Short mmCIF file of C-alpha atoms and ligand atoms in Angstrom, two decimals:
data_model
loop_
_atom_site.label_atom_id
_atom_site.label_comp_id
_atom_site.label_asym_id
_atom_site.label_seq_id
_atom_site.Cartn_x
_atom_site.Cartn_y
_atom_site.Cartn_z
CA MET A 287 19.41 -16.14 -6.06
CA LYS A 288 21.28 -15.01 -2.94
CA THR A 289 19.75 -11.84 -1.51
CA GLU A 290 22.02 -9.21 0.04
CA TYR A 291 20.65 -7.31 3.08
CA VAL A 292 21.23 -3.92 4.60
CA GLU A 293 18.81 -4.10 7.52
CA ARG A 294 19.26 -0.57 8.83
CA PRO A 295 20.66 1.65 6.09
CA ASP A 296 21.91 4.74 7.94
CA LEU A 297 22.61 7.61 5.61
CA LYS A 298 24.76 9.25 8.26
CA THR A 299 27.38 6.48 8.11
CA GLU A 300 29.85 5.58 5.37
CA GLU A 301 28.59 1.98 5.54
CA GLY A 302 25.00 3.10 4.94
CA ILE A 303 26.01 5.31 2.03
CA GLN A 304 28.03 2.47 0.47
CA GLY A 305 25.02 0.14 0.81
CA ILE A 306 22.75 2.59 -1.02
CA ARG A 307 25.42 3.14 -3.67
CA ARG A 308 25.57 -0.63 -4.30
CA ALA A 309 21.77 -0.78 -4.42
CA GLY A 310 21.71 2.04 -6.99
CA GLU A 311 24.21 0.14 -9.11
CA ILE A 312 22.10 -3.04 -8.95
CA ILE A 313 19.09 -1.07 -10.23
CA ARG A 314 21.14 0.58 -12.99
CA ARG A 315 22.37 -2.75 -14.31
CA GLY A 316 18.88 -4.25 -14.41
CA GLY A 317 18.61 -5.95 -10.99
CA LEU A 318 15.93 -5.75 -8.27
CA VAL A 319 16.14 -3.96 -4.91
CA VAL A 320 13.48 -3.89 -2.19
CA PHE A 321 13.44 -0.55 -0.36
CA PRO A 322 11.40 1.17 2.36
CA THR A 323 9.07 4.06 1.57
CA GLU A 324 6.86 6.09 3.91
CA THR A 325 3.86 4.01 2.74
CA VAL A 326 4.98 0.35 2.34
CA PHE A 327 8.09 -1.41 1.01
CA GLY A 328 8.62 -1.28 -2.77
CA LEU A 329 10.11 -3.90 -5.11
CA GLY A 330 12.19 -1.72 -7.42
CA GLY A 331 13.83 -1.98 -10.83
CA ASN A 332 14.95 0.47 -13.54
CA ALA A 333 11.73 2.02 -14.91
CA LEU A 334 13.37 2.65 -18.29
CA ASP A 335 14.30 -1.02 -18.76
CA ALA A 336 11.58 -3.33 -20.07
CA ASP A 337 13.47 -6.44 -18.94
CA ALA A 338 13.79 -5.13 -15.37
CA ALA A 339 10.01 -4.55 -15.32
CA GLN A 340 9.48 -8.09 -16.51
CA LYS A 341 11.65 -9.34 -13.63
CA ILE A 342 9.52 -7.38 -11.15
CA TYR A 343 6.33 -9.09 -12.32
CA ALA A 344 8.06 -12.48 -12.09
CA ALA A 345 9.51 -11.90 -8.59
CA LYS A 346 6.08 -10.85 -7.27
CA GLY A 347 4.07 -13.43 -9.16
CA ARG A 348 2.03 -10.53 -10.50
CA PRO A 349 -0.11 -10.62 -13.67
CA SER A 350 1.61 -8.40 -16.23
CA ASP A 351 -1.61 -6.52 -17.06
CA ASN A 352 -1.31 -4.67 -13.73
CA PRO A 353 0.92 -1.61 -14.30
CA LEU A 354 3.74 -0.31 -12.10
CA ILE A 355 4.25 3.06 -10.40
CA ILE A 356 7.42 4.94 -11.32
CA HIS A 357 9.27 6.61 -8.43
CA ILE A 358 11.18 9.83 -9.02
CA ALA A 359 13.56 11.81 -6.78
CA ASP A 360 11.96 15.19 -7.49
CA PRO A 361 8.50 16.11 -8.84
CA SER A 362 10.11 18.20 -11.61
CA GLU A 363 11.35 14.92 -13.18
CA ALA A 364 7.74 13.95 -13.93
CA ALA A 365 7.94 16.12 -17.07
CA LEU A 366 10.68 13.84 -18.48
CA TYR A 367 8.41 10.80 -18.46
CA THR A 368 4.85 12.17 -18.67
CA GLU A 369 2.71 15.01 -20.00
CA THR A 370 2.20 17.05 -16.84
CA SER A 371 -0.33 19.84 -16.34
CA ASP A 372 -0.91 22.89 -14.12
CA LEU A 373 -3.02 20.80 -11.75
CA PHE A 374 -0.17 18.28 -11.44
CA VAL A 375 2.26 21.09 -10.58
CA ARG A 376 -0.10 22.41 -7.90
CA LEU A 377 -0.65 18.95 -6.41
CA ALA A 378 3.09 18.26 -6.49
CA LYS A 379 3.85 21.51 -4.69
CA ARG A 380 1.48 20.64 -1.88
CA PHE A 381 1.83 16.83 -1.54
CA MET A 382 5.24 15.79 -2.95
CA PRO A 383 7.45 14.30 -1.75
CA GLY A 384 4.80 12.21 -0.01
CA PRO A 385 2.18 9.47 -0.30
CA LEU A 386 0.45 10.71 -3.48
CA THR A 387 0.62 8.96 -6.87
CA VAL A 388 -0.65 10.75 -9.97
CA VAL A 389 -1.66 9.01 -13.21
CA LEU A 390 -0.60 11.04 -16.28
CA PRO A 391 -0.22 10.44 -20.04
CA ALA A 392 3.06 8.52 -20.51
CA LYS A 393 5.89 9.64 -22.81
CA PRO A 394 7.34 6.97 -25.15
CA VAL A 395 10.52 6.49 -23.02
CA ILE A 396 8.44 4.50 -20.54
CA PRO A 397 8.38 0.86 -21.69
CA LYS A 398 5.00 -0.77 -22.32
CA THR A 399 5.85 -3.49 -19.81
CA VAL A 400 5.83 -0.80 -17.08
CA THR A 401 2.45 0.66 -18.09
CA ALA A 402 0.99 -2.76 -18.97
CA GLY A 403 0.20 -1.28 -22.38
CA LEU A 404 -1.84 1.67 -21.02
CA PRO A 405 -1.31 5.16 -22.51
CA THR A 406 -0.81 6.49 -18.95
CA VAL A 407 1.77 5.97 -16.22
CA ALA A 408 1.52 6.43 -12.46
CA VAL A 409 4.17 8.73 -10.90
CA ARG A 410 5.16 9.09 -7.26
CA CYS A 411 7.89 10.96 -5.39
CA PRO A 412 8.43 9.22 -2.04
CA SER A 413 9.51 11.19 1.03
CA HIS A 414 11.35 8.34 2.79
CA PRO A 415 15.05 9.32 2.95
CA VAL A 416 16.25 5.82 1.94
CA ALA A 417 13.88 5.71 -1.05
CA HIS A 418 14.96 9.19 -2.05
CA ALA A 419 18.66 8.35 -1.74
CA LEU A 420 18.22 5.12 -3.71
CA ILE A 421 16.51 6.86 -6.66
CA ALA A 422 19.27 9.49 -6.66
CA ALA A 423 22.00 6.80 -6.50
CA ALA A 424 20.38 4.80 -9.32
CA GLY A 425 20.18 7.87 -11.55
CA VAL A 426 17.05 6.46 -13.20
CA PRO A 427 13.37 6.42 -12.18
CA ILE A 428 12.47 3.26 -10.22
CA ALA A 429 9.44 1.18 -11.14
CA ALA A 430 8.12 -0.40 -7.95
CA PRO A 431 4.98 -2.18 -6.87
CA SER A 432 4.49 -3.04 -3.20
CA ALA A 433 7.05 -5.67 -2.15
CA ASN A 434 4.60 -8.49 -1.34
CA LEU A 435 3.89 -11.65 -3.23
CA SER A 436 0.81 -10.94 -5.34
CA GLY A 437 -2.38 -11.14 -3.25
CA SER A 438 -0.95 -10.85 0.26
CA PRO A 439 -0.86 -7.68 2.40
CA SER A 440 1.88 -5.18 1.53
CA PRO A 441 4.90 -5.52 3.83
CA THR A 442 5.67 -2.71 6.27
CA THR A 443 8.61 -4.29 8.11
CA PHE A 444 11.95 -5.83 7.10
CA ALA A 445 10.87 -9.20 8.56
CA HIS A 446 7.65 -9.27 6.49
CA VAL A 447 9.53 -8.40 3.30
CA LYS A 448 11.93 -11.26 3.92
CA GLU A 449 9.06 -13.72 4.38
CA ASP A 450 7.86 -12.93 0.85
CA LEU A 451 10.92 -12.05 -1.21
CA ASP A 452 14.05 -13.62 0.27
CA GLY A 453 15.90 -15.29 -2.63
CA ARG A 454 13.77 -13.52 -5.27
CA VAL A 455 15.58 -10.15 -5.39
CA ASP A 456 19.22 -9.01 -5.44
CA MET A 457 19.05 -6.81 -2.35
CA ILE A 458 16.75 -5.77 0.50
CA LEU A 459 17.11 -2.42 2.29
CA GLY A 460 15.32 -2.22 5.66
CA GLY A 461 13.65 0.73 7.39
CA GLU A 462 10.39 2.06 8.82
CA CYS A 463 7.16 2.73 6.92
CA SER A 464 5.45 5.53 8.83
CA ILE A 465 2.08 5.42 7.03
CA GLY A 466 1.62 1.67 6.62
CA VAL A 467 -0.68 1.47 3.56
CA GLU A 468 0.01 2.28 -0.08
CA SER A 469 -0.16 5.78 -1.54
CA THR A 470 -3.31 7.62 -2.58
CA ILE A 471 -3.69 7.33 -6.38
CA VAL A 472 -5.46 9.99 -8.45
CA ARG A 473 -5.96 10.39 -12.16
CA ILE A 474 -6.06 13.91 -13.58
CA ASP A 475 -9.13 14.22 -15.79
CA GLY A 476 -9.01 17.97 -16.47
CA GLU A 477 -7.72 21.15 -14.86
CA ASN A 478 -10.35 20.89 -12.14
CA GLU A 479 -11.16 17.17 -12.12
CA LEU A 480 -9.58 14.27 -10.27
CA THR A 481 -10.64 10.65 -9.98
CA LEU A 482 -9.55 8.92 -6.79
CA LEU A 483 -8.45 5.42 -7.85
CA ARG A 484 -7.08 4.27 -4.49
CA PRO A 485 -7.38 6.03 -1.10
CA GLY A 486 -4.29 6.35 1.12
CA GLY A 487 -2.48 8.80 3.38
CA ILE A 488 -3.70 11.86 1.43
CA THR A 489 -7.46 12.15 1.93
CA PRO A 490 -10.15 13.12 -0.63
CA GLU A 491 -10.95 16.06 1.66
CA GLU A 492 -7.37 17.38 1.27
CA LEU A 493 -7.42 16.82 -2.50
CA GLY A 494 -10.78 18.59 -2.68
CA GLU A 495 -9.01 21.89 -2.04
CA PHE A 496 -7.39 21.55 -5.47
CA ALA A 497 -10.07 20.02 -7.70
CA ARG A 498 -13.39 18.22 -7.78
CA VAL A 499 -12.74 14.65 -6.62
CA THR A 500 -14.79 11.72 -7.89
CA LEU A 501 -14.37 8.37 -6.16
CA SER A 502 -13.79 5.49 -8.54
CA ALA A 503 -16.53 2.87 -8.03
CA ALA A 504 -13.99 0.27 -6.84
CA VAL A 505 -12.93 2.40 -3.84
CA LEU A 506 -16.02 1.65 -1.73
CA ASP A 507 -17.37 -1.50 -3.33
CA LYS A 508 -16.70 -4.69 -5.10
CA LEU A 509 -16.71 -4.15 -8.86
CA LYS A 510 -19.96 -5.28 -10.43
CA GLU A 511 -19.90 -7.91 -13.14
CA GLY A 512 -18.83 -6.30 -16.42
CA GLU A 513 -17.96 -2.93 -14.82
CA ARG A 514 -14.96 -1.17 -16.37
CA VAL A 515 -11.85 -1.13 -14.18
CA GLN A 516 -10.19 2.29 -13.95
CA SER A 517 -7.15 1.01 -12.12
CA PRO A 518 -6.20 -2.53 -13.11
CA GLY A 519 -5.06 -3.44 -9.57
CA MET A 520 -8.62 -3.03 -8.27
CA LYS A 521 -9.84 -6.18 -9.96
CA TYR A 522 -7.40 -8.49 -8.22
CA LYS A 523 -7.82 -10.15 -4.85
CA HIS A 524 -5.76 -8.06 -2.50
CA TYR A 525 -4.30 -7.61 0.94
CA ALA A 526 -5.89 -10.84 2.08
CA PRO A 527 -4.74 -12.94 5.02
CA LYS A 528 -5.20 -16.69 4.53
CA THR A 529 -7.45 -16.86 7.60
CA PRO A 530 -10.94 -15.52 6.78
CA LEU A 531 -11.50 -11.97 8.05
CA TYR A 532 -15.01 -10.74 8.99
CA LEU A 533 -15.87 -7.07 9.46
CA LEU A 534 -18.44 -6.17 12.10
CA ARG A 535 -20.82 -3.32 11.34
CA GLY A 536 -22.38 -1.70 14.39
CA ASP A 537 -21.67 0.40 17.46
CA GLN A 538 -19.30 -0.79 20.17
CA THR A 539 -22.04 -2.35 22.30
CA ALA A 540 -23.46 -4.35 19.40
CA ARG A 541 -20.04 -5.52 18.22
CA MET A 542 -19.05 -6.61 21.74
CA ARG A 543 -22.31 -8.49 22.17
CA TYR A 544 -21.64 -10.31 18.90
CA LEU A 545 -18.07 -11.19 19.93
CA ASP A 546 -19.28 -12.35 23.37
CA ALA A 547 -21.31 -15.06 21.64
CA GLN A 548 -18.36 -16.41 19.62
CA THR A 549 -16.67 -19.71 20.42
CA GLY A 550 -13.70 -21.62 18.99
CA LYS A 551 -10.28 -20.22 18.18
CA PHE A 552 -10.53 -16.73 16.75
CA ALA A 553 -8.51 -13.50 16.66
CA VAL A 554 -9.72 -9.91 17.01
CA LEU A 555 -8.06 -6.78 15.65
CA ALA A 556 -9.53 -4.58 18.39
CA TYR A 557 -9.44 -0.87 19.14
CA THR A 558 -7.24 -0.14 22.17
CA GLU A 559 -10.31 0.99 24.14
CA GLU A 560 -12.02 -2.39 23.60
CA LEU A 561 -9.12 -4.66 24.53
CA ALA A 562 -9.75 -4.73 28.29
CA ALA A 563 -13.25 -6.16 27.93
CA LEU A 564 -12.10 -8.82 25.43
CA ARG A 565 -9.33 -10.05 27.76
CA PHE A 566 -11.99 -11.74 29.93
CA HIS A 567 -13.74 -13.48 27.04
CA PRO A 568 -14.26 -17.20 27.94
CA ALA A 569 -12.86 -18.34 24.55
CA SER A 570 -9.58 -16.41 25.13
CA PRO A 571 -9.41 -14.94 21.62
CA VAL A 572 -6.01 -13.90 20.26
CA LEU A 573 -6.04 -10.11 20.59
CA PHE A 574 -4.24 -7.51 18.48
CA ASP A 575 -4.26 -3.81 19.29
CA LEU A 576 -5.28 -1.91 16.14
CA GLY A 577 -4.82 1.48 17.85
CA SER A 578 -7.15 3.99 19.41
CA VAL A 579 -10.64 4.26 17.95
CA THR A 580 -10.01 8.01 17.62
CA ASP A 581 -6.70 7.61 15.72
CA PRO A 582 -7.17 6.27 12.16
CA SER A 583 -3.56 7.06 11.28
CA GLU A 584 -2.36 4.68 14.01
CA GLN A 585 -4.85 2.05 12.74
CA LEU A 586 -3.55 2.47 9.17
CA HIS A 587 0.01 2.19 10.40
CA ARG A 588 -0.73 -1.15 12.08
CA LEU A 589 -3.27 -2.75 9.71
CA PHE A 590 -1.06 -4.65 7.24
CA PHE A 591 1.44 -5.60 9.94
CA LEU A 592 -1.36 -7.06 12.09
CA LEU A 593 -3.10 -8.85 9.21
CA ARG A 594 0.12 -10.78 8.62
CA GLU A 595 0.67 -11.42 12.33
CA ALA A 596 -2.95 -12.50 12.88
CA ASP A 597 -2.52 -14.99 10.07
CA LYS A 598 0.26 -16.70 12.02
CA ALA A 599 -1.88 -17.13 15.15
CA GLY A 600 -3.46 -20.36 13.88
CA CYS A 601 -7.07 -19.15 14.22
CA GLU A 602 -10.20 -20.20 12.34
CA ARG A 603 -11.26 -16.62 11.73
CA ILE A 604 -10.36 -13.01 12.42
CA TYR A 605 -12.79 -10.21 13.39
CA ALA A 606 -12.41 -6.44 13.16
CA ALA A 607 -14.77 -3.47 13.22
CA LEU A 608 -15.90 -2.06 9.86
CA PRO A 609 -14.27 1.40 9.68
CA GLY A 610 -15.95 4.64 8.62
CA THR A 611 -15.41 6.19 5.19
CA THR A 612 -14.36 9.77 5.89
CA GLY A 613 -10.85 11.22 6.15
CA LEU A 614 -8.07 8.66 6.65
CA SER A 615 -10.64 5.99 7.54
CA LEU A 616 -11.53 5.70 3.85
CA ALA A 617 -8.14 4.04 3.19
CA LEU A 618 -8.74 1.62 6.08
CA TYR A 619 -12.22 0.83 4.80
CA ASN A 620 -10.93 0.23 1.25
CA ARG A 621 -8.16 -2.15 2.36
CA MET A 622 -10.23 -3.94 4.97
CA ILE A 623 -13.22 -4.78 2.76
CA ARG A 624 -10.78 -6.37 0.28
CA ALA A 625 -8.85 -8.20 2.99
CA ALA A 626 -12.23 -9.52 4.19
CA ALA A 627 -13.33 -10.51 0.67
CA TYR A 628 -16.35 -8.20 1.34
CA GLN A 629 -17.65 -10.35 4.24
CA ILE A 630 -19.47 -7.83 6.46
CA ILE A 631 -21.64 -8.87 9.42
CA ASP A 632 -24.37 -6.58 10.74
CA THR A 633 -24.30 -6.72 14.55
CA ASN A 634 -26.92 -4.08 15.35
O1 TXA B 158 2.65 3.44 -1.86
C1 TXA B 158 2.69 2.93 -2.98
O2 TXA B 158 2.09 3.38 -3.94
C2 TXA B 158 3.61 1.69 -3.13
C3 TXA B 158 5.04 2.13 -2.89
C4 TXA B 158 6.04 1.04 -3.12
O3 TXA B 158 5.31 3.25 -3.67
N1 TXA B 158 3.44 1.09 -4.42
C5 TXA B 158 2.31 0.40 -4.77
O4 TXA B 158 2.38 -0.17 -6.02
O5 TXA B 158 1.37 0.29 -4.04
P1 TXA B 158 1.37 -1.33 -6.50
O6 TXA B 158 1.90 -1.73 -7.82
O7 TXA B 158 1.28 -2.35 -5.47
O8 TXA B 158 0.03 -0.59 -6.70
C6 TXA B 158 -0.10 0.32 -7.77
C7 TXA B 158 -1.52 0.43 -8.22
C8 TXA B 158 -2.03 -0.83 -8.88
O9 TXA B 158 -3.34 -1.09 -8.37
C9 TXA B 158 -2.10 -0.46 -10.35
O10 TXA B 158 -3.15 -1.11 -11.02
C10 TXA B 158 -2.32 1.04 -10.30
O11 TXA B 158 -1.56 1.47 -9.20
N2 TXA B 158 -1.80 1.72 -11.49
C11 TXA B 158 -0.52 1.76 -11.91
N3 TXA B 158 -0.43 2.43 -13.08
C12 TXA B 158 -1.68 2.84 -13.39
C13 TXA B 158 -2.24 3.57 -14.48
N4 TXA B 158 -1.49 4.00 -15.50
N5 TXA B 158 -3.57 3.81 -14.47
C14 TXA B 158 -4.34 3.38 -13.44
N6 TXA B 158 -3.87 2.67 -12.39
C15 TXA B 158 -2.55 2.40 -12.36
MG1 MG B 159 0.40 -3.74 -4.28
#
């Protein structure tokens, strides 16, 4: 299939508006459009059309037992497709539009291909102006997983989307993803109970102001044999570069000492503060600046972009520090342990 591009859709120009209008039409008649959101790029189709959902799974190479998120233009539309609750309304008021996805009981209008047969559906209202305009132009909710081929890191730039999906979708809209990892997903378990299924730009600490938050077991760990999966996506290999990634546990001194002893061709996703020392390493590692050690939001913003870039550097292995698990770092930790296939090295 020939993919049409609008690399910089500008909603202030007639050309930009026409591009979004065409994209909306493609969605309405059952086609696929990749679009930017504030988290990562999405691979969108009409959420009310079972065939469109089927095409999404095919384009991504995704197993069809892993359900899709539906994207709406305004949180009030959630009531059309799901059974909402007071807690949902309170969360929506505080966090939507934005990087929060809420799992709610699905109404029958949502096809089973979208929910992968589950009785629930995940709902999100993105804040990115292009995403918002596209949903409005389509006039239907948009089912969209992250716009990567199944297994690889979610794309956060136009170039990375093209690497994965050129020729597999009808249209690609470009733009910036300010957050850089996928949305926080919660399931509402009662008026005062939330389960965090996937950490993201909204932290458990922030959600804790609204309800008691329980972390799903798969957030911090590999699922144990036979353990029940609460979010189907958690059981799949995810976010992984092809080059093996190793996470170093330990303080800066211990990690640097470990890296000092490494030979061969390797890459390091290093904190800005640690780059200077690594520049004089005798093995001349390929260095990537992950952002300041004190700025987890910058690190999140760069992580998926750098994992893809590090993969192209032709190295035998990639190293990065194991992040903490509080605040925004929890999302980094969750993505990085998966990207590393849980390979953690103690350097202390
Ligand atoms: O930021 C995001 O959420 C991006 C952008 C495009 O919106 N989307 C995204 O979609 O990350 P995806 O499909 O890559 O990840 C959605 C995750 C999957 O792990 C899936 O298993 C889970 O949400 N999920 C979807 N519906 C669910 C449900 N009803 N119950 C539990 N988990 C669900
Ligand atoms: Mg994904």
